[in-house]
mmCIF file of C-alpha atoms in Angstrom:
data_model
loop_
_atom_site.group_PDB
_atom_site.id
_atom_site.type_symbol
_atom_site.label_atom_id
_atom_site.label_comp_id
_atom_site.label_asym_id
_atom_site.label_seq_id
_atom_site.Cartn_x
_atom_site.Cartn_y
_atom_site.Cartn_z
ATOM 1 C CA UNK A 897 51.341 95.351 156.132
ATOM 2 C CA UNK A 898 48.643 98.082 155.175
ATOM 3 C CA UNK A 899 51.233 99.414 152.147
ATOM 4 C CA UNK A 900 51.391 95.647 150.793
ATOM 5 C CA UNK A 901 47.692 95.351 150.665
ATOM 6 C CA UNK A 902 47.277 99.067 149.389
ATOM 7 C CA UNK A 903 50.192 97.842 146.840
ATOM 8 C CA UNK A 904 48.293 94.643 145.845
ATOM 9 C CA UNK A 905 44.953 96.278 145.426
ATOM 10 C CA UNK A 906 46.754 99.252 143.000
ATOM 11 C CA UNK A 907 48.174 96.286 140.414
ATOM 12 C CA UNK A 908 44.263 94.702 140.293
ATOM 13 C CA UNK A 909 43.037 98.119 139.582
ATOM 14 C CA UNK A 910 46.026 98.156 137.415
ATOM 15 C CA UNK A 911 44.949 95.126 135.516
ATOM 16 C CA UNK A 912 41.418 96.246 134.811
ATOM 17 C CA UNK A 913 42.356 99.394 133.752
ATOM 18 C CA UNK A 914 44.491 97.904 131.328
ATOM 19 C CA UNK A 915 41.249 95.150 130.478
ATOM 20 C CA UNK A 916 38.566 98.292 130.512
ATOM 21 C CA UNK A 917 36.262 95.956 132.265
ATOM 22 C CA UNK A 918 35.621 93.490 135.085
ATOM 23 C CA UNK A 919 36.212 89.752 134.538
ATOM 24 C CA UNK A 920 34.194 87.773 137.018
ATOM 25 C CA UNK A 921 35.562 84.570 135.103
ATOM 26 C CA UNK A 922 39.249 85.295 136.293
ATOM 27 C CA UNK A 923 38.898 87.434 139.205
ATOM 28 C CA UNK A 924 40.334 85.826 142.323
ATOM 29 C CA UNK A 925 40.453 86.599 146.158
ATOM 30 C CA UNK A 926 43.288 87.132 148.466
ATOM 31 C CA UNK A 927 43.149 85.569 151.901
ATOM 32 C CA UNK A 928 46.330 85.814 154.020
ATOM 33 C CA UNK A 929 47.225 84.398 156.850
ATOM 34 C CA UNK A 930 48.551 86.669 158.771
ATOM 35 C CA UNK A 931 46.118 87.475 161.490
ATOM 36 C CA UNK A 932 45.808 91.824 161.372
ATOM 37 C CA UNK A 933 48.377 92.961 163.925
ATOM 38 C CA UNK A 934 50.231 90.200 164.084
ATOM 39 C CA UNK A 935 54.027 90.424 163.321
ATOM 40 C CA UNK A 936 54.358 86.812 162.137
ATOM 41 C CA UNK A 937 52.887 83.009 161.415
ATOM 42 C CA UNK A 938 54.915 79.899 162.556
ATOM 43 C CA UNK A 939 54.316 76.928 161.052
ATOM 44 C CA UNK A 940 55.703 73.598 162.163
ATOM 45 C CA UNK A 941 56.285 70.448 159.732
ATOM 46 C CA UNK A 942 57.994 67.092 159.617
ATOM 47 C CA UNK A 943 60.202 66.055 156.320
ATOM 48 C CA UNK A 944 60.896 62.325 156.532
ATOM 49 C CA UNK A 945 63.140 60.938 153.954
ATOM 50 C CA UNK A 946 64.487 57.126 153.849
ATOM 51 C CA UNK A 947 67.166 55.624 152.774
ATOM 52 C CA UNK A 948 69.432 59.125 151.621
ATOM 53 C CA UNK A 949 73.200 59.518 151.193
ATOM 54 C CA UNK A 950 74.595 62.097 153.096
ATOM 55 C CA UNK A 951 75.044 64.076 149.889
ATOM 56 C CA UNK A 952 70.906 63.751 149.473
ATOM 57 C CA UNK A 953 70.159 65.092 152.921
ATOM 58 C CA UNK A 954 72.652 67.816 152.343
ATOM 59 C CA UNK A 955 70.806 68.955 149.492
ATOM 60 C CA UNK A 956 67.734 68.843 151.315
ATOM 61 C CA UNK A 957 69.097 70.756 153.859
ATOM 62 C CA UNK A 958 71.116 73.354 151.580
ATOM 63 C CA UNK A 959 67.150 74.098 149.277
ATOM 64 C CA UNK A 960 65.787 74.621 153.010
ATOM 65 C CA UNK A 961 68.224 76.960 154.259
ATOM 66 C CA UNK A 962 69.681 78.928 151.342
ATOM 67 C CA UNK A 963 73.335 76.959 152.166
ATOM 68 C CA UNK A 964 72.774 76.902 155.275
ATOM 69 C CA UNK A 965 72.695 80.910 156.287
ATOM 70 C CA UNK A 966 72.454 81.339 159.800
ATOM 71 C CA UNK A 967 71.689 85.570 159.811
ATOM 72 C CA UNK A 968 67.644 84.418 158.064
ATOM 73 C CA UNK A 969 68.196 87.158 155.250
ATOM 74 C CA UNK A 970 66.626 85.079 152.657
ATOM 75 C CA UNK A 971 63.141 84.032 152.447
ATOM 76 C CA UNK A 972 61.400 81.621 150.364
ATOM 77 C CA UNK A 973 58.239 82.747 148.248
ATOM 78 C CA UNK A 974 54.878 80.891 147.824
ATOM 79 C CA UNK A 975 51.741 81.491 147.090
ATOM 80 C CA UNK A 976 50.341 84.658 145.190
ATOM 81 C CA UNK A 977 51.361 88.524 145.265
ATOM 82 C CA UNK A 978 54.727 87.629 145.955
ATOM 83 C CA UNK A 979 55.860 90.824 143.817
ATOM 84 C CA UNK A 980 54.388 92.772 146.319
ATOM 85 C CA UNK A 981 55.884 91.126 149.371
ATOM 86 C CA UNK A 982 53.614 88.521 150.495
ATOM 87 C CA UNK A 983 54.400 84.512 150.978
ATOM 88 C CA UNK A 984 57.681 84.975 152.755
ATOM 89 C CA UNK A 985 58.641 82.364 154.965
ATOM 90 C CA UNK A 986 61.749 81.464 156.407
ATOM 91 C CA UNK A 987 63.467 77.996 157.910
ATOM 92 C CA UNK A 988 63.519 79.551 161.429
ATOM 93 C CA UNK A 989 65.153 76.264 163.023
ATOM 94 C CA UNK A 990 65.498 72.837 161.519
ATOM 95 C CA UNK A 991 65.914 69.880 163.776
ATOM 96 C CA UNK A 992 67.700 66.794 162.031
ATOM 97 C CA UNK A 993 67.282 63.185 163.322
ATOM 98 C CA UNK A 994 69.212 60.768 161.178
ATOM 99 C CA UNK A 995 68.354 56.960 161.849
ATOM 100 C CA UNK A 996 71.684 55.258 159.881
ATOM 101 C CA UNK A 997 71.161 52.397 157.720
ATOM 102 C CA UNK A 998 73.721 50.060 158.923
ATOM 103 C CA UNK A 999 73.744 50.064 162.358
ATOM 104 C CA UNK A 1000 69.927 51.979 163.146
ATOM 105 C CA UNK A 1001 71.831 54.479 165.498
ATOM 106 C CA UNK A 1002 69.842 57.620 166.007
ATOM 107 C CA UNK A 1003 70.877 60.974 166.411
ATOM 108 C CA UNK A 1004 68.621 63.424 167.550
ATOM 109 C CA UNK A 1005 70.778 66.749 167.679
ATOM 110 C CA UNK A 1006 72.700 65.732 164.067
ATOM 111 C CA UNK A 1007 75.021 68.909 163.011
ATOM 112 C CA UNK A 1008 73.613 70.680 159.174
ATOM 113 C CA UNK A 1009 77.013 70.547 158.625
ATOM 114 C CA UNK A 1010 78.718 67.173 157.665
ATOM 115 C CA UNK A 1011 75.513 67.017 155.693
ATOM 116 C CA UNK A 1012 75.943 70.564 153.721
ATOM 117 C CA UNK A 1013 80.271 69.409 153.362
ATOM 118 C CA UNK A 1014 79.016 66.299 151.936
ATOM 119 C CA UNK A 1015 76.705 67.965 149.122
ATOM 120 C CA UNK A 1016 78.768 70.749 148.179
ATOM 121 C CA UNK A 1017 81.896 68.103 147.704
ATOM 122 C CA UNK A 1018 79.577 65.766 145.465
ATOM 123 C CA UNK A 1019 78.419 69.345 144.035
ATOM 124 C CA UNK A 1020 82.070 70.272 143.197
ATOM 125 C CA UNK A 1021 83.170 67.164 141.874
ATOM 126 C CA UNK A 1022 80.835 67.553 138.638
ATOM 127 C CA UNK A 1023 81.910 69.035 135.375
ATOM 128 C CA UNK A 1024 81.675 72.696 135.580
ATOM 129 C CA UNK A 1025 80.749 73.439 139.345
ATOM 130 C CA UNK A 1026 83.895 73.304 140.566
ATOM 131 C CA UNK A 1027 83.426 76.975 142.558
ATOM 132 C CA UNK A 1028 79.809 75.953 143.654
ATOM 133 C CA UNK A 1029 78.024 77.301 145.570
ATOM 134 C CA UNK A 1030 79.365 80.248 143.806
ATOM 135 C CA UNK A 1031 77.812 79.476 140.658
ATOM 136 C CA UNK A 1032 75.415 81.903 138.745
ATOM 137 C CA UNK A 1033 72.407 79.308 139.011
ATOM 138 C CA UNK A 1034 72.629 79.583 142.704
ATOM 139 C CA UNK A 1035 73.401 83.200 143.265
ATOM 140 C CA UNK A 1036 70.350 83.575 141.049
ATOM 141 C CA UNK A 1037 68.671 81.742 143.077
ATOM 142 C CA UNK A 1038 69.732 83.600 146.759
ATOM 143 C CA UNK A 1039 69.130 86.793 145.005
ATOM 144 C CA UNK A 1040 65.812 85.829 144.380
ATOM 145 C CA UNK A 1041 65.385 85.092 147.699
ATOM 146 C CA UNK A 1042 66.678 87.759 149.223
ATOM 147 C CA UNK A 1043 64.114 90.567 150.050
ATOM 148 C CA UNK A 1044 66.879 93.598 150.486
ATOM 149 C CA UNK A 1045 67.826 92.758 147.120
ATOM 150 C CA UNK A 1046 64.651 93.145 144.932
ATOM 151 C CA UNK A 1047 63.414 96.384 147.377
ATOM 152 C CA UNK A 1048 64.462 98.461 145.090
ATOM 153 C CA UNK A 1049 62.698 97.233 142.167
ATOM 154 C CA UNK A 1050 59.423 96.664 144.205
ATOM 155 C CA UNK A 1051 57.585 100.375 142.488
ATOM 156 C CA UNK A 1052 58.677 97.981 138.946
ATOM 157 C CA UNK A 1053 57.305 94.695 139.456
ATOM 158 C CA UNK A 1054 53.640 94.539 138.149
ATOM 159 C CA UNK A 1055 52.271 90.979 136.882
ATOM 160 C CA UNK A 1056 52.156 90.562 133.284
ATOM 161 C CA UNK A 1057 49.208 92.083 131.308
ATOM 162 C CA UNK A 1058 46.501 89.484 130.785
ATOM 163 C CA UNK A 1059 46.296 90.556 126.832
ATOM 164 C CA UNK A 1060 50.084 90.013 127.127
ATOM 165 C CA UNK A 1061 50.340 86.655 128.487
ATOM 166 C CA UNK A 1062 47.522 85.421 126.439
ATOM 167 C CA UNK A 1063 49.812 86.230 123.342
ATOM 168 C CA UNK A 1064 52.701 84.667 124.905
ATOM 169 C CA UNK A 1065 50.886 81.882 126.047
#
């Protein structure tokens, strides 16, 4: 949107200010790829994997679609600016085709489900995540990914100061 560029342009200003002069060694460029006017990009992509447990896929499956939420409230981030908004992409659908190794039958249409029961029950078995998914690594990690929930920090989140991270670093 014209606020998130407006937004991304204030924190490089931001960042020279803070500099007192141009860098041409570390400035970058921003090219998104949303076309202007355009409410959203759909991609389209293949994951094969071979020879997975049930338990495997599920995990797969449960990264991919934040546990398997159905109402798309989270998002994952990639790519640059992502304090400001931009790189959000969602799992819109995912169609699962299992091939199974002992008898090669193939199911095209293959339920999330069995798939997400069989992870979280490997999850739960192991020392300490006996209430997962409700663990604080993986609300950390849905609360990260959920935009509604870092809105209100948004006029907060600035990239570290380059003097700052150098010292750090």
């Amino acid at each position: 949107s014209a606020q998130v560029m407006r937004d991304i342009r204030a924190m490089g200003e931001r960042q020279i200010q803070r500099i007192g002069r141009r860098n041409p060694d570390i400035e970058t460029k921003l090219a998104f790829l949303l076309p202007e006017g355009a409410k959203e990009l759909r991609f389209s992509s293949r994951i094969r994997l071979h020879n997975v447990t049930p338990a495997e896929l599920g995990a797969v499956l449960f990264a991919l679609t934040h546990g398997g939420d159905l109402t798309g409230r989270y998002r994952h981030m990639i790519g640059r600016a992502k304090p400001f908004g931009a790189g959000q992409m969602r799992i819109a659908a995912a169609t699962l085709s299992v091939v199974a190794n002992d008898d090669g039958q193939r199911t095209d249409t293959a339920s999330h489900q069995p798939y997400l029961d069989a992870f979280l029950s490997f999850m739960r078995k192991q020392p300490g995540l006996k209430d997962f998914p409700q663990v604080p690594a993986v609300q950390e990690f849905l609360g990260a990914c959920d935009p509604t929930a870092s809105a209100p920090l948004a006029a907060t989140l600035d990239y570290l100061p380059l003097k700052e991270f150098k010292e750090i670093r």
